[in-house]
Coordinates of C-alpha atoms in Angstrom, one line a residue:
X1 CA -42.5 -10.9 -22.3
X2 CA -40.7 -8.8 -24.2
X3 CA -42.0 -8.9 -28.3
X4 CA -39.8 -11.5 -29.7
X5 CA -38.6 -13.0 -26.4
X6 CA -39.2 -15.7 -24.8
X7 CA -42.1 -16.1 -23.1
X8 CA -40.7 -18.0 -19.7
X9 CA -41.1 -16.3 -16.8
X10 CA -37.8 -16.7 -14.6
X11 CA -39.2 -17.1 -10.7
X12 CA -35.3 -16.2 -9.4
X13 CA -35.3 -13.0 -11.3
X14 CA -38.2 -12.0 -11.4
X15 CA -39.0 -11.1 -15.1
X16 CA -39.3 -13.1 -18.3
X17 CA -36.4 -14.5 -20.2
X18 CA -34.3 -12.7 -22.6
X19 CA -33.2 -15.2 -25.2
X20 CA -34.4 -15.1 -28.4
X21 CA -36.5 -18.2 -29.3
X22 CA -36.5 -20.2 -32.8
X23 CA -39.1 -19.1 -35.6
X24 CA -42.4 -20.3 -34.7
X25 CA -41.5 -21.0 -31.0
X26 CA -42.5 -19.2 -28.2
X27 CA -39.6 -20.6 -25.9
X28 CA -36.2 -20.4 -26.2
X29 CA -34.0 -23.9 -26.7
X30 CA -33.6 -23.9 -22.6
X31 CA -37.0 -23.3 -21.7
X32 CA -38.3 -25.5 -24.9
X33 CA -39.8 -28.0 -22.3
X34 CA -42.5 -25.7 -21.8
X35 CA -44.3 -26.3 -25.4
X36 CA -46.7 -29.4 -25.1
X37 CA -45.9 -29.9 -29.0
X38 CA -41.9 -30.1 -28.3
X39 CA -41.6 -34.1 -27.4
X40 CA -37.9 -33.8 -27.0
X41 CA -36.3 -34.0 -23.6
X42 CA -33.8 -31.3 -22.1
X43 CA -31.4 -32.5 -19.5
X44 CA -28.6 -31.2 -17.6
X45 CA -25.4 -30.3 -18.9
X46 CA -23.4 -32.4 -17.2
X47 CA -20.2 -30.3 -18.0
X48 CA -22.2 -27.4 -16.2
X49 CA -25.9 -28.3 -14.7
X50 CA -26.6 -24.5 -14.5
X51 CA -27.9 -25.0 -18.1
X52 CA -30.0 -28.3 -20.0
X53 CA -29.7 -29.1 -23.5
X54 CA -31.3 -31.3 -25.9
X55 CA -30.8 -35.1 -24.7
X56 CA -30.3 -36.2 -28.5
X57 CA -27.6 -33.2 -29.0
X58 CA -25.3 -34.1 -26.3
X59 CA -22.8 -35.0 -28.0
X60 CA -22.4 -32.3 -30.3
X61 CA -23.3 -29.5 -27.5
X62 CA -20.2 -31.1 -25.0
X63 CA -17.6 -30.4 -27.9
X64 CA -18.3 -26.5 -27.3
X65 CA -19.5 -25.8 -24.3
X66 CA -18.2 -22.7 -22.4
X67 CA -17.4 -25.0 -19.5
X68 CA -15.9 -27.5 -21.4
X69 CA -12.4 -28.3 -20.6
X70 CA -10.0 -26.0 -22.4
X71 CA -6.4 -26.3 -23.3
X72 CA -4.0 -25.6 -20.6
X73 CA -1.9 -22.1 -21.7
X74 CA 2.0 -22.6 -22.2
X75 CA 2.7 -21.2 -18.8
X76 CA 0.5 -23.6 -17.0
X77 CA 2.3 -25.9 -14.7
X78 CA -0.2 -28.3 -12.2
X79 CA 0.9 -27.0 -8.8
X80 CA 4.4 -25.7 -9.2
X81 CA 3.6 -23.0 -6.6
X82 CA 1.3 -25.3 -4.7
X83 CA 4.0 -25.7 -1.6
X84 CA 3.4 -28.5 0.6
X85 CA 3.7 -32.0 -1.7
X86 CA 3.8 -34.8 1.3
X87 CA 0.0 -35.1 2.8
X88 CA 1.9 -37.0 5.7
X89 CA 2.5 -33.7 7.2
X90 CA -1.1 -31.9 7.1
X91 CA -3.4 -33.3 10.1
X92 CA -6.8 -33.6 10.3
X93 CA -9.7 -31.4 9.5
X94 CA -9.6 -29.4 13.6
X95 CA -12.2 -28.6 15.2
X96 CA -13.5 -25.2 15.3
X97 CA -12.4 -22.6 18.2
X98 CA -16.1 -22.4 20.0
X99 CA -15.3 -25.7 20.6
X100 CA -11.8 -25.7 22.6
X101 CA -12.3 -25.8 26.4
X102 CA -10.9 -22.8 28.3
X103 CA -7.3 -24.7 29.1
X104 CA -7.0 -25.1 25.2
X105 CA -7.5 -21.8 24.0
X106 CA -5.2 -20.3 27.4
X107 CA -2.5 -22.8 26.4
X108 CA -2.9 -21.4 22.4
X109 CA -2.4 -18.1 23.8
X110 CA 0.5 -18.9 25.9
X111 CA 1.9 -20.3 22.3
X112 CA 0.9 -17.8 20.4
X113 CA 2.6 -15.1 23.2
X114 CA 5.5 -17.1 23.3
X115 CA 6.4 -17.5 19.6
X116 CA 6.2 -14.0 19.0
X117 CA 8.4 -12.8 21.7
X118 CA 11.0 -10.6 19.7
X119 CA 9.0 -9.5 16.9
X120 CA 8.3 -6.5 16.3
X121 CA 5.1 -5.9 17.2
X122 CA 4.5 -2.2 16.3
X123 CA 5.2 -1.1 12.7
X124 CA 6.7 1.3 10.8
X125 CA 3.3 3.7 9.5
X126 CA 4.4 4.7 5.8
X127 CA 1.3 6.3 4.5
X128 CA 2.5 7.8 1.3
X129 CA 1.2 9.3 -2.1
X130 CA 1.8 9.6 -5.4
X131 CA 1.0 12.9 -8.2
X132 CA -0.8 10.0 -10.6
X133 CA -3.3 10.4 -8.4
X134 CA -3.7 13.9 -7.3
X135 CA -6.5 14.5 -9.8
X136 CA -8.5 11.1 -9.0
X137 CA -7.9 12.4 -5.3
X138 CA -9.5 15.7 -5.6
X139 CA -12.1 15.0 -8.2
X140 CA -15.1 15.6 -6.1
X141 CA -17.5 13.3 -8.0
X142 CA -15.6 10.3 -6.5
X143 CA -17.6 8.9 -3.7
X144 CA -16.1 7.4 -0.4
X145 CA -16.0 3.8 -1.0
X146 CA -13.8 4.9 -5.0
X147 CA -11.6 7.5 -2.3
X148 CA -10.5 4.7 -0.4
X149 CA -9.8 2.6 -3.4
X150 CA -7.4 5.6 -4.5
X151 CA -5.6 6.5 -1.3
X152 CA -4.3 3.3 -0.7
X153 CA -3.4 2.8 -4.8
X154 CA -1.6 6.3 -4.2
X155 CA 0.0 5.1 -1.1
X156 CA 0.9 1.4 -3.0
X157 CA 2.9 3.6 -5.6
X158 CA 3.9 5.8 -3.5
X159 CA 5.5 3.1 -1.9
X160 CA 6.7 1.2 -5.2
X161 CA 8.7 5.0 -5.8
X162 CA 10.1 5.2 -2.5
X163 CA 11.8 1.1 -2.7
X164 CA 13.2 2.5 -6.8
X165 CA 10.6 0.0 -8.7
X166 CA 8.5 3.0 -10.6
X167 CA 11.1 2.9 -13.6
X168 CA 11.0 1.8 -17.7
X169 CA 12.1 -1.2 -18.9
X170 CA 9.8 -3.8 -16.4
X171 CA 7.2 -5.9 -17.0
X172 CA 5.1 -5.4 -13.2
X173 CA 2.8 -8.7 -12.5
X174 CA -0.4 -7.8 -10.5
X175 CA -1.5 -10.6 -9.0
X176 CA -5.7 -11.0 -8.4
X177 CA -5.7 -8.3 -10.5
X178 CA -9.8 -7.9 -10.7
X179 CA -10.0 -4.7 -13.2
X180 CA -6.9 -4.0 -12.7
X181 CA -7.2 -0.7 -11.0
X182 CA -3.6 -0.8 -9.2
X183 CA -2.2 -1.7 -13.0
X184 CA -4.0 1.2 -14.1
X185 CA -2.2 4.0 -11.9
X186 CA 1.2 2.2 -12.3
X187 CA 0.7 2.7 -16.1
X188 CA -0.3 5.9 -15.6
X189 CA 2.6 6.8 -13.2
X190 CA 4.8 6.0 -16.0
X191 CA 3.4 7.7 -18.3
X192 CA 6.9 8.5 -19.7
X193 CA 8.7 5.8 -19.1
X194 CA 9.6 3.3 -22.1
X195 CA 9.2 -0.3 -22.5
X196 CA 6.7 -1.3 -19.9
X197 CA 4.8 -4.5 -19.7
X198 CA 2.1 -5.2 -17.7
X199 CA 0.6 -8.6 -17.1
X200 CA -2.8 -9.2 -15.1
X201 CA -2.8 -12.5 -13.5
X202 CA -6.8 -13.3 -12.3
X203 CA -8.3 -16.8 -12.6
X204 CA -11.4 -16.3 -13.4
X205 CA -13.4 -13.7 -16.3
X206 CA -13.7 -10.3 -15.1
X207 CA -16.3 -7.4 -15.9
X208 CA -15.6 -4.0 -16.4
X209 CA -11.5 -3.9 -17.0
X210 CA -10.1 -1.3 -17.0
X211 CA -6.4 -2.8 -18.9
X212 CA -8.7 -2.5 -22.0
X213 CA -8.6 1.1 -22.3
X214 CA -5.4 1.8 -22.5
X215 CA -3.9 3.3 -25.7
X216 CA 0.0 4.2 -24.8
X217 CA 2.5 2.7 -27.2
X218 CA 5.2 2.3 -24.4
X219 CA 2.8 0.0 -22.5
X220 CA 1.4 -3.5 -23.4
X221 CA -1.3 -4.9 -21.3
X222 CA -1.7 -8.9 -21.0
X223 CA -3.6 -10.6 -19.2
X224 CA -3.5 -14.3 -17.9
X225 CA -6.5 -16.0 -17.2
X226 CA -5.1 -19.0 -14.5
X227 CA -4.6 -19.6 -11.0
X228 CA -1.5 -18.3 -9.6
X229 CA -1.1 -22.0 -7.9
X230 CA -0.3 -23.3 -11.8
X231 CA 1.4 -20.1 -13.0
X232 CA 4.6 -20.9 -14.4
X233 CA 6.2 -17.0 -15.4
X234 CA 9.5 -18.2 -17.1
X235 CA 6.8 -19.5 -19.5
X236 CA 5.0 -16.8 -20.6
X237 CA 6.1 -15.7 -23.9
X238 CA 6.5 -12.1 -23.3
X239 CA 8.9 -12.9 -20.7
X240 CA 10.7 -15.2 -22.5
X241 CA 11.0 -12.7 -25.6
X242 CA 12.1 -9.8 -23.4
X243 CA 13.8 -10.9 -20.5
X244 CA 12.2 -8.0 -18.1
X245 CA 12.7 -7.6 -15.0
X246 CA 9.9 -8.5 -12.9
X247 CA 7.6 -6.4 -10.0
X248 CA 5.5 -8.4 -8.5
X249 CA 2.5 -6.5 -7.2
X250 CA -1.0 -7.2 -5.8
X251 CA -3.7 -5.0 -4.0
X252 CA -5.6 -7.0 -1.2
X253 CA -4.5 -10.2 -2.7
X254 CA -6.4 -12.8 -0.4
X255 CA -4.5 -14.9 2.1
X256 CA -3.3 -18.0 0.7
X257 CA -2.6 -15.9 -2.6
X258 CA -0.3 -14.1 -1.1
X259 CA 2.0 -17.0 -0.4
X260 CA 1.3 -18.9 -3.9
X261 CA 2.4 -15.6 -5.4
X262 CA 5.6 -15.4 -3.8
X263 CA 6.5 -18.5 -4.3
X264 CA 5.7 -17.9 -7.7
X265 CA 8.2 -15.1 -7.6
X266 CA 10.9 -16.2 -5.2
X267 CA 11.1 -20.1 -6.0
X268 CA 9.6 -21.5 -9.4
X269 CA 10.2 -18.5 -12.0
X270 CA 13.7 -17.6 -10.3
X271 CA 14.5 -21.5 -10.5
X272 CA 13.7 -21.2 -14.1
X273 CA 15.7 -18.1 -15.0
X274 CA 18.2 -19.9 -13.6
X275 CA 17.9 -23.3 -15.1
X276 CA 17.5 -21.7 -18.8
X277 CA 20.9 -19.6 -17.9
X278 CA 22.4 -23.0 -17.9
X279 CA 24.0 -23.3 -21.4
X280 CA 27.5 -23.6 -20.0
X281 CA 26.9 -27.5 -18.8
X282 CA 30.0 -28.8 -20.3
X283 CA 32.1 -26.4 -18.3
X284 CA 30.7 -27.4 -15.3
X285 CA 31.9 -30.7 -16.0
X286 CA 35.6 -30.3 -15.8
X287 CA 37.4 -32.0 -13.3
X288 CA 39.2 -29.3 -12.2
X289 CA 37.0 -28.3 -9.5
X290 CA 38.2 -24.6 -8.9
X291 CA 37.8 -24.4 -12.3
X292 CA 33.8 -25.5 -11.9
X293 CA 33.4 -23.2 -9.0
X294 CA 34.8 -20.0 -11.2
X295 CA 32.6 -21.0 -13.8
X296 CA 29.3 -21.3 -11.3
X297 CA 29.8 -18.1 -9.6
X298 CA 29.9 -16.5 -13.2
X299 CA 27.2 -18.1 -13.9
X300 CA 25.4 -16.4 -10.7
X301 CA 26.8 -13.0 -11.7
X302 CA 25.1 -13.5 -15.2
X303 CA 21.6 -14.4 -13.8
X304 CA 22.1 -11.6 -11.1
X305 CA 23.3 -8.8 -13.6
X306 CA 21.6 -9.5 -16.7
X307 CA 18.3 -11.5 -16.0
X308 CA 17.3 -10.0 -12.6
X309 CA 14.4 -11.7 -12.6
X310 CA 12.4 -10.3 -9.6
X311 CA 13.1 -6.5 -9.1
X312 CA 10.8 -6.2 -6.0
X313 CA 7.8 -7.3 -4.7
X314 CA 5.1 -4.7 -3.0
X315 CA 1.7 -6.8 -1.7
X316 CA -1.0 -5.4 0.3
X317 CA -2.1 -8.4 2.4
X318 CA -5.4 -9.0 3.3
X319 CA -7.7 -12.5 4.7
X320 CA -5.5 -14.5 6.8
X321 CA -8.3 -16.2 7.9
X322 CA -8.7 -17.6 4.6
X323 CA -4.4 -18.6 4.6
X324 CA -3.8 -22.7 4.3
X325 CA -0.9 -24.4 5.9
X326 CA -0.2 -26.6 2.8
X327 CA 0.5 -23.7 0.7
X328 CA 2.1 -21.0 3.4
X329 CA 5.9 -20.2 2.9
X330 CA 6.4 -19.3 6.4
X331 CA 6.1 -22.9 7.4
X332 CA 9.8 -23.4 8.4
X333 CA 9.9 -20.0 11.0
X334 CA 6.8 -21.9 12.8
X335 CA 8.2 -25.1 13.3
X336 CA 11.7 -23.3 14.3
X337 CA 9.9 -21.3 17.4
X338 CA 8.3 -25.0 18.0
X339 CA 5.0 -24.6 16.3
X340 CA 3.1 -26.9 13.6
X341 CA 0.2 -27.0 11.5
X342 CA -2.5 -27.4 14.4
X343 CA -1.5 -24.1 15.7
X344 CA -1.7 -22.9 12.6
X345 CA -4.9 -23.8 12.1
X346 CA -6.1 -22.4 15.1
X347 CA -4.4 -18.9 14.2
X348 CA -5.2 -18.0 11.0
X349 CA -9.0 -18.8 12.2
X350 CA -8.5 -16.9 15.4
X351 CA -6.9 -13.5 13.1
X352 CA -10.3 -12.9 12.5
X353 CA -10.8 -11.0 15.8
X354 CA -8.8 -8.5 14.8
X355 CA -11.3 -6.8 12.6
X356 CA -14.7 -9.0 13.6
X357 CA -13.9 -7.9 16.7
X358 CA -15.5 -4.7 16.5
X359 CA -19.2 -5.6 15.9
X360 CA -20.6 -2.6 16.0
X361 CA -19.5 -1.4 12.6
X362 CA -19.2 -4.8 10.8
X363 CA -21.8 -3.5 8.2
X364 CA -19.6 -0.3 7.5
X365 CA -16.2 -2.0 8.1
X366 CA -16.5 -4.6 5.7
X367 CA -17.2 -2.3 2.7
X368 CA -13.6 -0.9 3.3
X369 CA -11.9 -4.3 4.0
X370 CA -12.2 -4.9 0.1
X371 CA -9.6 -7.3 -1.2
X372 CA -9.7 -8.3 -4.8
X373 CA -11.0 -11.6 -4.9
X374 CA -10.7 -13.7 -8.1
X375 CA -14.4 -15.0 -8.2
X376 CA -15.7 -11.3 -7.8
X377 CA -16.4 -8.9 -10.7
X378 CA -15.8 -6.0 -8.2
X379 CA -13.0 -4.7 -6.5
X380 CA -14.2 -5.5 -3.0
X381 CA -16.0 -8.2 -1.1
X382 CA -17.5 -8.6 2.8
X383 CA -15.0 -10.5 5.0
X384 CA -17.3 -13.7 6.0
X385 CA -16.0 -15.1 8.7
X386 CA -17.5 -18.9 10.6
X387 CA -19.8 -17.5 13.3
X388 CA -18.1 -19.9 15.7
X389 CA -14.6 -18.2 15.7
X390 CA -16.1 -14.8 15.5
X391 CA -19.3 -14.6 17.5
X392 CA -18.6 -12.2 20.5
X393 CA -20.9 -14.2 22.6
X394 CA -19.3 -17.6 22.0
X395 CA -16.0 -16.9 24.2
X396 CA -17.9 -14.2 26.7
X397 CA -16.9 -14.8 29.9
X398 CA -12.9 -15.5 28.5
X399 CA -11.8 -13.0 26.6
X400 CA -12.8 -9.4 25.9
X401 CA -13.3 -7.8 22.3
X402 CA -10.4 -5.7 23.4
X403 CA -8.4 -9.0 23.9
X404 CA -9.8 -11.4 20.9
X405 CA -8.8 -7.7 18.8
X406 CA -5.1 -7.7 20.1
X407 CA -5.0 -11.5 19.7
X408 CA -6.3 -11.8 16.4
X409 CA -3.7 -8.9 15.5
X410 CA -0.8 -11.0 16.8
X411 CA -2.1 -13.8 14.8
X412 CA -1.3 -11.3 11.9
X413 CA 1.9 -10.7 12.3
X414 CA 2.8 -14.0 13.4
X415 CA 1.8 -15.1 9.9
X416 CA 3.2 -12.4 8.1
X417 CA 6.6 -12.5 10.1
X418 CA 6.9 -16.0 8.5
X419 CA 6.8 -14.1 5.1
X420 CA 9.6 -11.7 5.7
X421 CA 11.8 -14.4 7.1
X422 CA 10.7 -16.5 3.7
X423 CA 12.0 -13.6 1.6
X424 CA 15.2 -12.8 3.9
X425 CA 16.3 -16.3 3.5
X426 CA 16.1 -16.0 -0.4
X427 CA 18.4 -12.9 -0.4
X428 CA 15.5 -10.1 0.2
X429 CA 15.2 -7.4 2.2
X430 CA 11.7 -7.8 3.3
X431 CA 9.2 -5.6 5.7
X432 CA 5.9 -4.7 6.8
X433 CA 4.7 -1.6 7.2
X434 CA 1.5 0.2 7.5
X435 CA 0.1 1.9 3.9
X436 CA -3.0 3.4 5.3
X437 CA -5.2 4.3 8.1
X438 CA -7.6 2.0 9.5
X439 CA -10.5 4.1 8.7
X440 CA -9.8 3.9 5.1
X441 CA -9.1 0.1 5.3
X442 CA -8.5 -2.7 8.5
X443 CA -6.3 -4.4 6.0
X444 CA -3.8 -2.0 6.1
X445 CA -0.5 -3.7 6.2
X446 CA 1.9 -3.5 2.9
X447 CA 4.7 -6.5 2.4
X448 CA 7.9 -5.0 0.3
X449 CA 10.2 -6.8 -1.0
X450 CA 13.5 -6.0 -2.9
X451 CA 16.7 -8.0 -3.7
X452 CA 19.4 -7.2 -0.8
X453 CA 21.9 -6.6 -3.2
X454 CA 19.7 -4.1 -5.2
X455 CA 18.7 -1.5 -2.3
X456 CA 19.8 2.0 -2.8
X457 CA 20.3 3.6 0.7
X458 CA 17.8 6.5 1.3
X459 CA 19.0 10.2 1.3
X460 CA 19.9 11.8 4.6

């Protein structure tokens, strides 16, 4: 051990432990139990069993214990983007695909064919830069995995400029923000741009941010440590103070997330906006009910004009596999083209094939499908995927890899269709496009998002 140290040798990490131990001791308080002299008795936090502590300090150890329950922030609201409140209408656990007989999966397929007759199934490819990035692009001591990171960040702006949203007085939202890269290169994008607000949403601690660093006066850098699910945004205080306008954005922003944070967007903070807009209640009262109509529609025009809550909304989605019916906004465009949440289910397992698919560079492939996932310290993670639904052998003899890869892709943009028609129905004009190559990333496909009214038509 190291001089001072203690002398416990930890078998998992091979090497000794680093605490410091008390005077006189030669273990530290965790690894106490290891001096024949020391008669008390460690047990197991039961807060957190990853650590012990002294049995006759319980008490006093629960009352500050990092994993002790802490008070809930101001804009923390138990499941108001959550979705899905009556269990009535989730089924049972299904069972996994390996275990469908052949007529099952055909007649899935048939479904899954069916319901997306009409769509669009090729989009538009919009693989676009942005000069914030030029240097990072060219700097030569970048390696591959950090020049993938930056062309799709530079396509993401690039993007973000193209829909009007790179502008000064906004407060942009990245959601799973990790280190909060993609807040980084918006900042820096706007480098002269005036009263800018970023906030970092990410639910759990995070190594190596990058949001620290930032020293421009015209920029304020917040982050909120919760999960989107409980994010309430009319709460948080710099919102409430300055009334911004808000960008939602988000960089590989893992399946389910996706759909709590547009929810979060589209339905509980502009319900909010709305409902704090509502001073005027004794108007509203009048009998005269043209008067009441004149006074609601000003009342829209006020919330429209001078709140505008959500400027626009640009998400690169990634992990559908790992999307859940209960909290999934596209729920009412499935059961209108007569599908529920069995088939569900069975697609957003079977999307999988369209990047498990190709075996043969799984190793390589899944270093570029990063997305940035809220329990990781780094901005990308390998796609695990059940070995049932993605093992080529287990459906030899019925489908191809070509097939299960052109399936799995149509399972995609079933899922994601449901999104647009979400945002349409809520007065956006929503689409998907491609952001990047597939060689750069197999999650390539970019959601946008911008209020109809809002949308300024493109030069000719």
């Amino acid at each position: 051990p190291l001089p001072g140290r203690c002398a416990y040798f930890v078998q998992r990490k091979n090497r000794f432990c680093k605490m410091i131990p008390a005077p006189g001791r030669r273990f530290c308080g965790e690894h106490g139990q290891q001096e024949k002299e020391n008669d008390r008795k460690r047990i197991p936090c039961p807060l957190d069993p990853k650590h012990t502590v002294y049995e006759d300090q319980l008490q006093k150890h629960l009352k500050k214990c990092n994993s002790r329950e802490k008070p809930k922030p101001v804009y923390f609201v138990q499941d108001i983007n959550a979705g899905l409140k009556d269990a009535a209408e989730i089924t049972e656990k299904q069972v996994p695909i390996s275990f469908l007989s052949k007529e099952d999966l055909e007649n899935l397929i048939i479904k899954l064919q069916k319901a997306s007759n009409g769509l669009e199934r090729s989009l538009k490819e919009q693989v676009l830069s942005h000069q914030a990035l030029q240097e990072a692009l060219n700097d030569p001591k970048n390696g591959e995995s950090a020049f993938k990171h930056l062309k799709q960040q530079a396509s993401i702006l690039g993007n973000m400029e193209k829909l009007h949203l790179l502008g000064p007085g906004r407060c942009f939202v990245e959601f799973g923000a990790g280190r909060g890269k993609l807040s980084h290169w918006v900042d820096v994008a706007l480098q002269d741009a005036d009263n800018v607000q970023f906030l970092l949403v990410e639910r759990a601690t995070t190594r190596f941010k990058v949001d620290g660093k930032h020293k421009r006066k015209d920029s304020v850098f917040e982050r909120l440590q919760v999960d989107i699910q409980h994010l309430c945004l009319n709460k948080v205080p710099v919102l409430v103070k300055k009334k911004l306008p808000v960008v939602g954005i988000g960089k590989h922003l893992c399946g389910a997330a996706t759909d709590l944070a547009l929810r979060c967007l589209v339905e509980s903070y502009t319900a909010c906006c709305d409902g704090e807009n509502e001073e005027p209640a004794p108007k509203r009262s009048r009998s005269d009910k043209a008067e009441e109509a004149s006074d609601s529609s000003s009342d829209k025009e006020c919330n429209q004009d001078d709140c505008k809550p959500v400027a626009g909304i640009v998400i690169a989605l990634c992990c559908h596999h790992k999307c859940d019916w209960t909290h999934y906004v596209g729920r009412e465009f499935f059961k209108s083209v007569g599908l529920g949440p069995v088939e569900f289910h069975y697609f957003q397992r079977m999307s999988s094939w369209a990047t498990c698919g190709m075996r043969e560079t799984t190793a390589k492939a899944s270093k570029s499908e990063e997305c940035e996932e809220q329990t990781n310290d780094t901005e990308e993670h390998d796609q695990t995927f059940s070995n049932t639904e993605s093992a080529s052998d287990t459906l030899q003899g019925i489908l191809t890899v070509e097939e299960r890869k052109r399936i799995g892709c149509l399972c995609k943009l079933l899922i994601d269709h449901g999104r647009v028609e979400y945002l349409q129905q809520r007065g956006y004009q929503a689409a998907l496009q491609y952001y990047t190559e597939p060689a750069v990333s197999l999650e390539n496909v970019l959601l946008t998002a911008v209020p109809s009214s809002s949308l300024v038509p493109e030069p000719t």
